[in-house]
XYZ file of C-alpha atoms in Angstrom:
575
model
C 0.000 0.000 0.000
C 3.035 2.186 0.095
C 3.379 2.276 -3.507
C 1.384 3.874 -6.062
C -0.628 0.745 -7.447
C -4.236 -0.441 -7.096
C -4.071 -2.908 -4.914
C -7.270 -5.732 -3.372
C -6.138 -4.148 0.095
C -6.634 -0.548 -0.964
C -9.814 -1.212 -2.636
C -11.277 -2.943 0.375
C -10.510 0.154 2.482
C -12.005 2.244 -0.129
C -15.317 0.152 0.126
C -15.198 0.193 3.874
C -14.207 4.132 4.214
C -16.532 5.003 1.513
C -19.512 2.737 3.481
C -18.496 4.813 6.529
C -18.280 7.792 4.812
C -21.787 7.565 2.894
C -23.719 6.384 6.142
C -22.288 9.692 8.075
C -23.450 11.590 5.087
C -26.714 10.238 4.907
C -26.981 11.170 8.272
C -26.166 14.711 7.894
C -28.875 14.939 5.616
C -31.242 13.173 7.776
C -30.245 15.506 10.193
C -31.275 18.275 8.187
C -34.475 17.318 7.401
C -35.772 16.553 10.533
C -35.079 20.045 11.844
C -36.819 21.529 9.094
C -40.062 19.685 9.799
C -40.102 21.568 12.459
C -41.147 24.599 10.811
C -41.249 24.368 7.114
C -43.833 21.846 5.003
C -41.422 20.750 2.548
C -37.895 20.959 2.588
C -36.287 23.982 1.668
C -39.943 25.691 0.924
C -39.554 29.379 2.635
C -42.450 30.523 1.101
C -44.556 28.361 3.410
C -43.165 30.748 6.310
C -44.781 34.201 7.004
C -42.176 37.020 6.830
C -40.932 37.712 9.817
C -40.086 34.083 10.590
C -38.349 33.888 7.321
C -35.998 37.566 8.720
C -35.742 35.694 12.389
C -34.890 32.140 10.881
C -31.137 32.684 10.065
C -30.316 35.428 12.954
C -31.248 32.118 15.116
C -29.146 29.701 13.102
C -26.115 32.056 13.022
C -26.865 32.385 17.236
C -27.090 28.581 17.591
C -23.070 27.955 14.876
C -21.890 30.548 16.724
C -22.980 28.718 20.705
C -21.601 25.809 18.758
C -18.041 27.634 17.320
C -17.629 28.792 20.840
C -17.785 25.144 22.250
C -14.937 23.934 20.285
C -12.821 26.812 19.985
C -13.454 29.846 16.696
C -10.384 28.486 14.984
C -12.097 25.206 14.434
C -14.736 26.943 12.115
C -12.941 26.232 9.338
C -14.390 23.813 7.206
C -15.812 23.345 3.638
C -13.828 21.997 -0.039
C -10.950 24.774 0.581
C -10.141 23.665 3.578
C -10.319 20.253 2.633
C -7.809 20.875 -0.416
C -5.497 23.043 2.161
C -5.461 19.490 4.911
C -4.410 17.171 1.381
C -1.433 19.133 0.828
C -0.484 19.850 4.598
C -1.508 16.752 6.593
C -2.135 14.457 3.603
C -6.091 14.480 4.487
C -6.560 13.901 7.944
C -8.767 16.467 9.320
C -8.939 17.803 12.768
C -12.499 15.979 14.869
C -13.454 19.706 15.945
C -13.243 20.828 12.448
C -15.474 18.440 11.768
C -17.768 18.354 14.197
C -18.310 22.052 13.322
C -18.987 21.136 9.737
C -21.538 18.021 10.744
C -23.717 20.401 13.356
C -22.780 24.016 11.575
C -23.695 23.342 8.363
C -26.371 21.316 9.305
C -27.572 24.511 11.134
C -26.959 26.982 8.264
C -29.251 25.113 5.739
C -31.890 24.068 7.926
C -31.526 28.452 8.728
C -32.315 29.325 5.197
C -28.800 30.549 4.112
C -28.028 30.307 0.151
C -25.276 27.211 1.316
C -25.048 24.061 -0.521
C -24.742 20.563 0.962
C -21.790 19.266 -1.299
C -19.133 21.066 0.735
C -20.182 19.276 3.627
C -20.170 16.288 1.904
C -16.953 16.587 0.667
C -15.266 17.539 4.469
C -17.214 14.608 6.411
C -16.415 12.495 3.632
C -12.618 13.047 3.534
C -12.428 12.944 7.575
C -14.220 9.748 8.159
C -12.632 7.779 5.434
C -9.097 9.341 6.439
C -9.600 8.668 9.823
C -10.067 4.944 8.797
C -6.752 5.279 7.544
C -5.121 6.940 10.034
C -6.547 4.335 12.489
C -5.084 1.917 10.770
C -1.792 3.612 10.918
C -1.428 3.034 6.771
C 0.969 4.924 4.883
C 0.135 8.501 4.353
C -0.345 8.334 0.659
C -2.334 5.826 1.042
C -4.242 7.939 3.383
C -4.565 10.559 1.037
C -6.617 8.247 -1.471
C -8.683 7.185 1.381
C -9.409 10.444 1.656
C -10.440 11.095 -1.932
C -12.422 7.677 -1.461
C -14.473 9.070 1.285
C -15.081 12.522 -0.708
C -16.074 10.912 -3.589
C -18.736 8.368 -1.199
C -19.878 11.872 0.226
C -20.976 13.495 -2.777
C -22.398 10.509 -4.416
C -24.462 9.733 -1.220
C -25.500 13.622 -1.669
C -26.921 13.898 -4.528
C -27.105 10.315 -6.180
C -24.566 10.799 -8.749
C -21.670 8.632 -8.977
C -20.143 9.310 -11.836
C -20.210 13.281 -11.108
C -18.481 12.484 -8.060
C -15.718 10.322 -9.333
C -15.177 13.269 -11.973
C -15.389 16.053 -9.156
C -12.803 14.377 -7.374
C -10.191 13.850 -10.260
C -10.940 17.143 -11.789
C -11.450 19.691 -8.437
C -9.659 17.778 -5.320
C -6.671 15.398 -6.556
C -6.637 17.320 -10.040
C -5.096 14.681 -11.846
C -6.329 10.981 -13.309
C -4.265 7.897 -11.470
C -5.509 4.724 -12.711
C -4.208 3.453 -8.826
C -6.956 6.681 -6.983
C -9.594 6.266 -10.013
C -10.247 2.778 -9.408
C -10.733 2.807 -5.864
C -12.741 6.110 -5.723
C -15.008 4.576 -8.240
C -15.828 1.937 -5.486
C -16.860 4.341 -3.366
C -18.505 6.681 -5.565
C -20.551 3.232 -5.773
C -20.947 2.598 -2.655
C -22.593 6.463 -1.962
C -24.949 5.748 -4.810
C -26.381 2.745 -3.174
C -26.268 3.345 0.008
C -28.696 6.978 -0.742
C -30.640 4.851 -3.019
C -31.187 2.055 -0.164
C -32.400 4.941 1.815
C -34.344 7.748 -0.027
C -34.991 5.711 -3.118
C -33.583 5.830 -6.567
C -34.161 9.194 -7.748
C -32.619 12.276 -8.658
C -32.776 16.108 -8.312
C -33.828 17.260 -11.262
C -35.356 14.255 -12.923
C -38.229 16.213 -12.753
C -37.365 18.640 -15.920
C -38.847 17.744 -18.986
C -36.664 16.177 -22.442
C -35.089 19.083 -23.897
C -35.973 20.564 -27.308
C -33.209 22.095 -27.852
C -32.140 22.207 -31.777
C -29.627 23.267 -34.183
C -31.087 27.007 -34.490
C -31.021 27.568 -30.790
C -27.245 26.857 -30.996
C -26.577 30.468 -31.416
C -28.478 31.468 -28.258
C -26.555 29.183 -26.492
C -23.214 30.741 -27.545
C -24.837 34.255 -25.772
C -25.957 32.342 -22.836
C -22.518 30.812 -22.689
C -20.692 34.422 -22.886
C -23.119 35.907 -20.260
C -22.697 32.853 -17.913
C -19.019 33.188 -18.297
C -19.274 36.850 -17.185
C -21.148 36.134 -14.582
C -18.933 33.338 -13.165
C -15.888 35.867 -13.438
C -17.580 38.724 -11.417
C -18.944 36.309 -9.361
C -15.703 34.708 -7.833
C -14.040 38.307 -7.790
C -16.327 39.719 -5.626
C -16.880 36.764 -3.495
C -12.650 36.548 -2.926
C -13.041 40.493 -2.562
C -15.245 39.589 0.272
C -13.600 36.977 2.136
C -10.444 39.294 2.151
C -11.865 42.058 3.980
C -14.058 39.845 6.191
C -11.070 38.061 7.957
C -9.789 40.943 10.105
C -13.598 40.970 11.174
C -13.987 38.850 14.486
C -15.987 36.271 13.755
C -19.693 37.182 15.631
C -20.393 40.342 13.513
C -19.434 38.650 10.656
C -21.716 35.790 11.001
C -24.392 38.188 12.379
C -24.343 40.517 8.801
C -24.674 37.276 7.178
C -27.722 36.800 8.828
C -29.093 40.151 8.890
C -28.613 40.116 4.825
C -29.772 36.881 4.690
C -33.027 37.071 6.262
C -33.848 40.662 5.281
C -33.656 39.289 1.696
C -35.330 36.652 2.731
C -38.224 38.628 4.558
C -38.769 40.430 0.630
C -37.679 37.233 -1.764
C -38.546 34.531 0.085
C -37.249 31.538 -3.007
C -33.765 33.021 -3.057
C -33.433 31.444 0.618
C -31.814 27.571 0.741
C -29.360 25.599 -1.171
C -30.706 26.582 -4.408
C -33.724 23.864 -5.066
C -36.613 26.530 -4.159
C -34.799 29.115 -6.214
C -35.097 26.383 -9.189
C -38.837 25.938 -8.749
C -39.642 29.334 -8.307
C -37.935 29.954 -11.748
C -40.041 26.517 -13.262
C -43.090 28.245 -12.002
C -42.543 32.054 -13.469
C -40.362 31.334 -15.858
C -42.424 34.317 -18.049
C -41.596 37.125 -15.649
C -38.156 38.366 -16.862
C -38.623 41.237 -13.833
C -39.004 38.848 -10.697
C -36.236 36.416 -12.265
C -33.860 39.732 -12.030
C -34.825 39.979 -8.823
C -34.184 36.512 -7.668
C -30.904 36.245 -9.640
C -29.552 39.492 -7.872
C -30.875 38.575 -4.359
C -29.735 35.164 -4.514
C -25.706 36.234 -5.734
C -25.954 38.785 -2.699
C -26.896 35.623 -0.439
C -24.723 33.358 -1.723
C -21.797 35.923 -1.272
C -22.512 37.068 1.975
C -23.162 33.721 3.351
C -19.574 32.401 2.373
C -17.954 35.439 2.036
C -18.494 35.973 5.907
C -17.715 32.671 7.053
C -20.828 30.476 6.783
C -20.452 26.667 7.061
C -21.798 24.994 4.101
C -20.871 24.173 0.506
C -21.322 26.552 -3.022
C -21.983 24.168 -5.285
C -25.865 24.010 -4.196
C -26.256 28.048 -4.416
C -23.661 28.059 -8.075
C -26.388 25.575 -9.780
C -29.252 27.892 -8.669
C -27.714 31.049 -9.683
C -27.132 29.192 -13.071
C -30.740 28.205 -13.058
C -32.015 31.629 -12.904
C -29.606 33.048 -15.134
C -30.711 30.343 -17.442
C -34.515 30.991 -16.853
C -33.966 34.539 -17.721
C -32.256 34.118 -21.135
C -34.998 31.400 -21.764
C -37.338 34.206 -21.320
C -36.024 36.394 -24.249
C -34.914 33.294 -26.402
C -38.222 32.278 -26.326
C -39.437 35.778 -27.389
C -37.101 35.201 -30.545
C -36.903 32.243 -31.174
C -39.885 29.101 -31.326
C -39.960 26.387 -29.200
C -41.707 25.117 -26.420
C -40.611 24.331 -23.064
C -37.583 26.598 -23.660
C -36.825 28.010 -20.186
C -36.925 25.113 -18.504
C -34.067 24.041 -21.292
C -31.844 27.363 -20.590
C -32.360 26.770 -16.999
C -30.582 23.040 -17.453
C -27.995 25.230 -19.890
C -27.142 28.197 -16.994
C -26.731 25.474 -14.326
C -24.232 23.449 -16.171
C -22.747 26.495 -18.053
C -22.300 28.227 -14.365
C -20.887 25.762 -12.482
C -18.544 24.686 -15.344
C -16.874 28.446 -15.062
C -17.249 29.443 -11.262
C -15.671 26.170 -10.444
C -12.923 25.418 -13.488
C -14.464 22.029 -13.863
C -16.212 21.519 -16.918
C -16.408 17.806 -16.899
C -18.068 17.628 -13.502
C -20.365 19.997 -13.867
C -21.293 18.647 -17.459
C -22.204 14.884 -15.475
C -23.192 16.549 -12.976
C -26.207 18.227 -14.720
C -26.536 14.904 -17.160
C -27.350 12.789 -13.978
C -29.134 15.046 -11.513
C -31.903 15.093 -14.781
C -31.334 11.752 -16.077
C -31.005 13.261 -19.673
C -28.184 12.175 -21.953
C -30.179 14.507 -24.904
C -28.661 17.545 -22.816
C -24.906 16.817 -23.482
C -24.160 18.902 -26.474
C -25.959 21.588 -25.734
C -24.731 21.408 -22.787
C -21.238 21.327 -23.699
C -21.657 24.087 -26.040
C -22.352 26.492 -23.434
C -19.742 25.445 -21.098
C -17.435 25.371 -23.697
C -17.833 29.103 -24.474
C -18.558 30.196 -20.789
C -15.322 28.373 -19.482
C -13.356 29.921 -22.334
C -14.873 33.599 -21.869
C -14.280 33.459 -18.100
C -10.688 32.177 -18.287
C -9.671 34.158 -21.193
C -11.082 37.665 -21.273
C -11.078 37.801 -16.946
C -8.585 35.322 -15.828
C -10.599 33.708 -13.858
C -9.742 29.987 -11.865
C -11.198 27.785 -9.465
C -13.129 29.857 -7.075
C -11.837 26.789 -4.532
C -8.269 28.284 -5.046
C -9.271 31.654 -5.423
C -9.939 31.482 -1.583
C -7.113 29.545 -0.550
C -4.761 32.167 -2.145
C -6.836 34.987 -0.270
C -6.755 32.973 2.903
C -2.833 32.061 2.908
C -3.905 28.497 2.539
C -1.167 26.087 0.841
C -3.014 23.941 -1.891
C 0.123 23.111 -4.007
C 3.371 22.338 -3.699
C 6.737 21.839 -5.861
C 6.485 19.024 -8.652
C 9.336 17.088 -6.800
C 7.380 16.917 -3.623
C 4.183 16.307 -5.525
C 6.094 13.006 -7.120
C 7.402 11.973 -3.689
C 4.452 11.961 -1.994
C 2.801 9.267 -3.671
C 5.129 6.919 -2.387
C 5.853 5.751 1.210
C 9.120 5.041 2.744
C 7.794 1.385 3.333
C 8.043 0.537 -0.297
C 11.654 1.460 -0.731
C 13.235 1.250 2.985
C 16.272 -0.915 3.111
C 15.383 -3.348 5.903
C 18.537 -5.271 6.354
C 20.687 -4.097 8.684
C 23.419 -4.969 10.676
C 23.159 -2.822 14.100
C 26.441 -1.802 15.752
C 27.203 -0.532 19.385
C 29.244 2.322 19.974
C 31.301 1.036 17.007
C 34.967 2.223 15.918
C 35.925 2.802 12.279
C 37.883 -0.810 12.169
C 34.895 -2.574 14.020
C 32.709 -1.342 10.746
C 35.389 -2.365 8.209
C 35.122 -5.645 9.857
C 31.252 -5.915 9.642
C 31.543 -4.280 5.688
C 33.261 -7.810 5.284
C 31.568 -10.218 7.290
C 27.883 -9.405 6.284
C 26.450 -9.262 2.878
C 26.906 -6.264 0.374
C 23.485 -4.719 0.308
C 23.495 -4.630 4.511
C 23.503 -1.362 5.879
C 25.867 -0.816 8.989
C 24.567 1.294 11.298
C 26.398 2.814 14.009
C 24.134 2.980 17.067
C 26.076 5.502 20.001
C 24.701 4.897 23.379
C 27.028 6.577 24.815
C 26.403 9.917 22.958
C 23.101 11.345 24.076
C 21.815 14.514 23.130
C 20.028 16.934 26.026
C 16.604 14.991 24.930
C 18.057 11.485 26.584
C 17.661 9.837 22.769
C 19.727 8.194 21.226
C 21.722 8.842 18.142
C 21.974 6.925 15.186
C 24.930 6.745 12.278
C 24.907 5.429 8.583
C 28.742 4.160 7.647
C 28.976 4.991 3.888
C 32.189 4.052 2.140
C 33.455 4.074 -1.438
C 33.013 0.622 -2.428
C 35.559 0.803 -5.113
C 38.288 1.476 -2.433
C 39.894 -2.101 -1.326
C 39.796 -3.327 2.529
C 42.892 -3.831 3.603
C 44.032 -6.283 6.585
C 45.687 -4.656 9.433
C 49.242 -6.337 10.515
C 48.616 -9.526 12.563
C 49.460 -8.550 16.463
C 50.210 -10.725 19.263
C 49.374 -11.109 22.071
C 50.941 -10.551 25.868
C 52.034 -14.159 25.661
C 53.564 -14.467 22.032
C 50.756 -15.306 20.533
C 48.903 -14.388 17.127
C 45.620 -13.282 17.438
C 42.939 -15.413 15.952
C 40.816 -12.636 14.565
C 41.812 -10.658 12.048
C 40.700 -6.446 11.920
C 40.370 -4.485 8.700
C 40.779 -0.345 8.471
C 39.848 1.608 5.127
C 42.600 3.075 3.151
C 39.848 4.975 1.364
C 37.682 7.721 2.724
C 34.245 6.805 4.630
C 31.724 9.186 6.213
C 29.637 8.483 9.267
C 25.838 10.403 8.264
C 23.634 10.879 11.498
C 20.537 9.034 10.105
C 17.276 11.872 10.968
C 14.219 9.565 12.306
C 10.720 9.422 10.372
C 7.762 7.392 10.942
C 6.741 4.354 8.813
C 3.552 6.452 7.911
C 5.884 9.228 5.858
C 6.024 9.471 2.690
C 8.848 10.356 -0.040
C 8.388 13.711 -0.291
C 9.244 13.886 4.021
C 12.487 11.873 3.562
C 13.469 14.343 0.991
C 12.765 17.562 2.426
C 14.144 16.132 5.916
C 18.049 15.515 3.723
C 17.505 18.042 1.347
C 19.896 20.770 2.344
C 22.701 18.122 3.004
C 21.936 16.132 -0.001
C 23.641 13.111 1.578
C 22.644 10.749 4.090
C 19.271 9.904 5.401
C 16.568 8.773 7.577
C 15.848 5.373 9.752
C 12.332 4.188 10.003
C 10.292 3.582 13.337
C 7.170 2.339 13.558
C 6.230 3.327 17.193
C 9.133 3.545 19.703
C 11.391 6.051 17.474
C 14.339 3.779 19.052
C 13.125 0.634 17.195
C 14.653 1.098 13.561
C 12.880 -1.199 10.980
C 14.457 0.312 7.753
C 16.485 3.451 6.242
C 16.424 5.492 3.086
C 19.237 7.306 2.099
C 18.715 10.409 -0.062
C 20.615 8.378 -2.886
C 17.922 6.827 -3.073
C 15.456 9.678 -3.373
C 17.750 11.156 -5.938
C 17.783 7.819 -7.804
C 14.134 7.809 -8.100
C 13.821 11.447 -9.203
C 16.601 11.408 -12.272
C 15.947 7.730 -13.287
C 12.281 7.344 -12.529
C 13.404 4.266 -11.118
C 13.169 3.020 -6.659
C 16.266 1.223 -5.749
């Protein structure tokens, strides 16, 4: 499991972590929907609530995150897909339990509260920390960690919204951003997994299977192109202003911030009561007055000041949910005028398919996902090339007239958040020092240069020899530990025979090197590392290298020396 293979092991975890990781998913929306039956006739249907409850609603859910935040300390508010992206790079997935228990009750909070939040960013964090704390329970290797944490994402999403092949996709393209037939395979098993395990549960249905075929034809093409430019557009101001907003939030502390949130929220809420929720109510409010090109303006605007405000001040909770219905209304309102222009029937419920995939496609950089992402939330394979049409032209507009990228990364960069790191690091990583360790070793006490020369040629040629000094102990009471490296080209060479105090030759004969040999101090890493830790612990020497422990950091198992390391990263090659 150290190495960078598919392998029956690591696709049995990915089953179990993705089983774990779907059922705590399926609870969070369980969880959901049983505190809105407290108050609300269908989920995510403000309307049903009079006005001032709908103003009140999320002033008392931002009271009740905050109670919550304040339990387990404000730093462990953090939570959602960049934060989840920031723990890959930094910790290899695992995620903190308070960050998560914020996510689990916070978020669940936020939507039941009526703020424009989605559910996949929760999804994606409980995901990743229940399938990586399988992992890390386990004590595997940390890469292998990592794709137990893409497992578990992947599980989360497809338990969300009953799309597994939109979550396998979503987790290639957004989180790991890059296809490995050894993470594909396995995060297809979970993505599985999800889908049955919602499908056991709430039945096998979708989101949006409600929509009618599309009727889209060739002469609507051109429309599309517009809708494609103006979603593209939109997308770009969009993230700006969001980023703009999270940057001059932070220095805010973190109660007025959440209470503006709420304020905007519910006084937008108290006027435009479908622009409240994930996105669904925005969606059938646009179905149902789809001819109204005035009160779709109105939604669209109220819904991109909810949306910001929410996660642009802090807000646990996801933005895919709020991106599709922004999409949807933008959608609804071209399918207004196109149908003004142009015949057809049924046309704004087509655009509205066309702005959700076109708007998530170019908010989020990830065409693909949002493309089967749209094609299985309908159940419609008629809507692909429409579909890709428009988020062909919207992801090109957006990237190449306003620069625009991920609004995931976006964030990170305005938060100081790593997400990336060097390519050589990157390659290392995906490899633990289990795979490569040299576990043969020959273990010497407080041993002198001749005493190792001896060893060299007594013991096999691929033995290490390490030099373990007792004797020399550092402040810390640990011991210290040597690697011998010699020139093998340089001959041994027998020391003169001596005798002893009686005349006599001694019976064992001692060997010294003519040549030159180096004692490294070996730096100690735990069998969980990776590559990429053996090589930044050696890289300013650029010689020696580090012993393995498994638990007690005396008890060496194996060592890789940054030979090694460089061997791989020239040749391509482990040694």
């Amino acid at each position: 499991m150290a190495l960078p293979k598919t392998s029956w092991q690591i696709c049995l975890l990915a089953i179990l972590g993705g089983c774990a990781s779907a059922l705590l998913v399926v609870l969070f929306t369980l969880t959901i929907e049983q505190i809105q039956q407290l108050y609300l006739t269908k989920r995510d249907n403000y309307n049903s609530l009079d006005s001032i409850s709908r103003f009140d609603l999320p002033i008392l859910g931002s009271l009740v995150i905050l109670f919550i935040g304040w339990l387990t300390g404000y730093k462990y508010l953090r939570t959602g897909i960049p934060f989840v992206l920031h723990r890959l790079k930094v910790a290899h997935g695992i995620i903190p339990f308070k960050n998560t228990l914020n996510q689990f009750w916070g978020s669940a909070v936020a939507l039941a509260s009526g703020f424009s939040v989605g559910r996949e960013g929760p999804a994606v964090h409980l995901g990743a920390a229940c399938s990586s704390y399988v992992g890390h329970l386990l004590k595997l290797p940390y890469n292998s960690i990592r794709t137990l944490c893409a497992c578990g994402i992947a599980a989360g999403i497809a338990a969300t919204f009953n799309t597994p092949i939109a979550a396998v996709i979503f987790v290639m393209e957004v989180i790991m951003r890059e296809y490995k037939i050894h993470i594909f395979i396995p995060v297809m098993l979970a993505a599985i997994i999800g889908s049955l395990i919602t499908q056991s549960i709430f039945g096998a249905k979708h989101e949006f299977e409600y929509f009618s075929t599309i009727t889209l034809g060739h002469g609507h093409y051109f429309s599309l192109i517009i809708l494609g430019v103006f979603l593209g557009i939109l997308a770009a101001l969009f993230n700006k202003y969001l980023v703009l907003l999270v940057k001059h939030s932070t220095n805010l502390h973190i109660i007025p911030r959440f209470m503006m949130a709420a304020f905007i929220t519910g006084s937008l809420g108290y006027l435009i009561p479908g622009a409240m929720g994930t996105g669904t109510s925005a969606i059938d409010f646009s179905l149902a007055n789809h001819w109204q090109l005035g009160l779709l303006l109105s939604l669209l605007a109220a819904k991109i000041i909810m949306t910001m405000t929410a996660l642009g001040l802090g807000i646990p909770g996801g933005i895919v949910g709020p991106v599709i219905g922004i999409g949807a209304i933008a959608g609804a309102c071209a399918g207004v005028i196109a149908t003004q222009v142009l015949p057809g029937s049924n046309l704004a419920s087509d655009y509205i398919l066309m702005g959700m995939a076109g708007f998530m496609a170019a908010t989020l950089n990830a065409p693909l996902a949002a493309l089967l992402a749209v094609v299985e939330l309908t159940g419609q394979l008629e809507i692909i090339v429409p579909a890709m049409i428009v988020i062909t032209v919207a992801s090109v507009i957006t990237k190449q007239a306003f620069n625009n990228r991920s609004i995931f990364t976006m964030q990170l960069d305005v938060q100081g958040l790593i997400y990336h790191k060097p390519p050589i690091e990157e390659a290392l990583q995906k490899i633990g020092v289990l795979a490569v360790m040299k576990e043969k070793l020959n273990i010497l006490t407080n041993a002198s240069e001749r005493s190792i020369a001896g060893e060299v040629v007594s013991t096999p040629a691929d033995t290490l020899v390490i030099n373990k000094v007792i004797s020399n102990k550092e402040s810390s009471g640990k011991n210290t530990y040597y690697w011998a490296e010699f020139d093998a080209d340089v001959p041994l060479v027998s020391l003169p025979e001596t005798k002893n105090s009686h005349g006599h030759k001694e019976s064992e004969v001692e060997y010294k090197f003519d040549g030159k040999m180096q004692l490294h101090q070996l730096i100690p890493l735990s069998n969980q590392a990776t590559l990429a830790e053996a090589y930044l612990a050696l890289v300013e020497q650029r010689c020696g290298g580090v012993y393995i422990y498994q638990e007690n950091i005396d008890d060496i198992i194996g060592v890789v020396t940054f030979e090694q390391l460089r061997y791989y990263l020239v040749e391509g090659k482990l040694i």
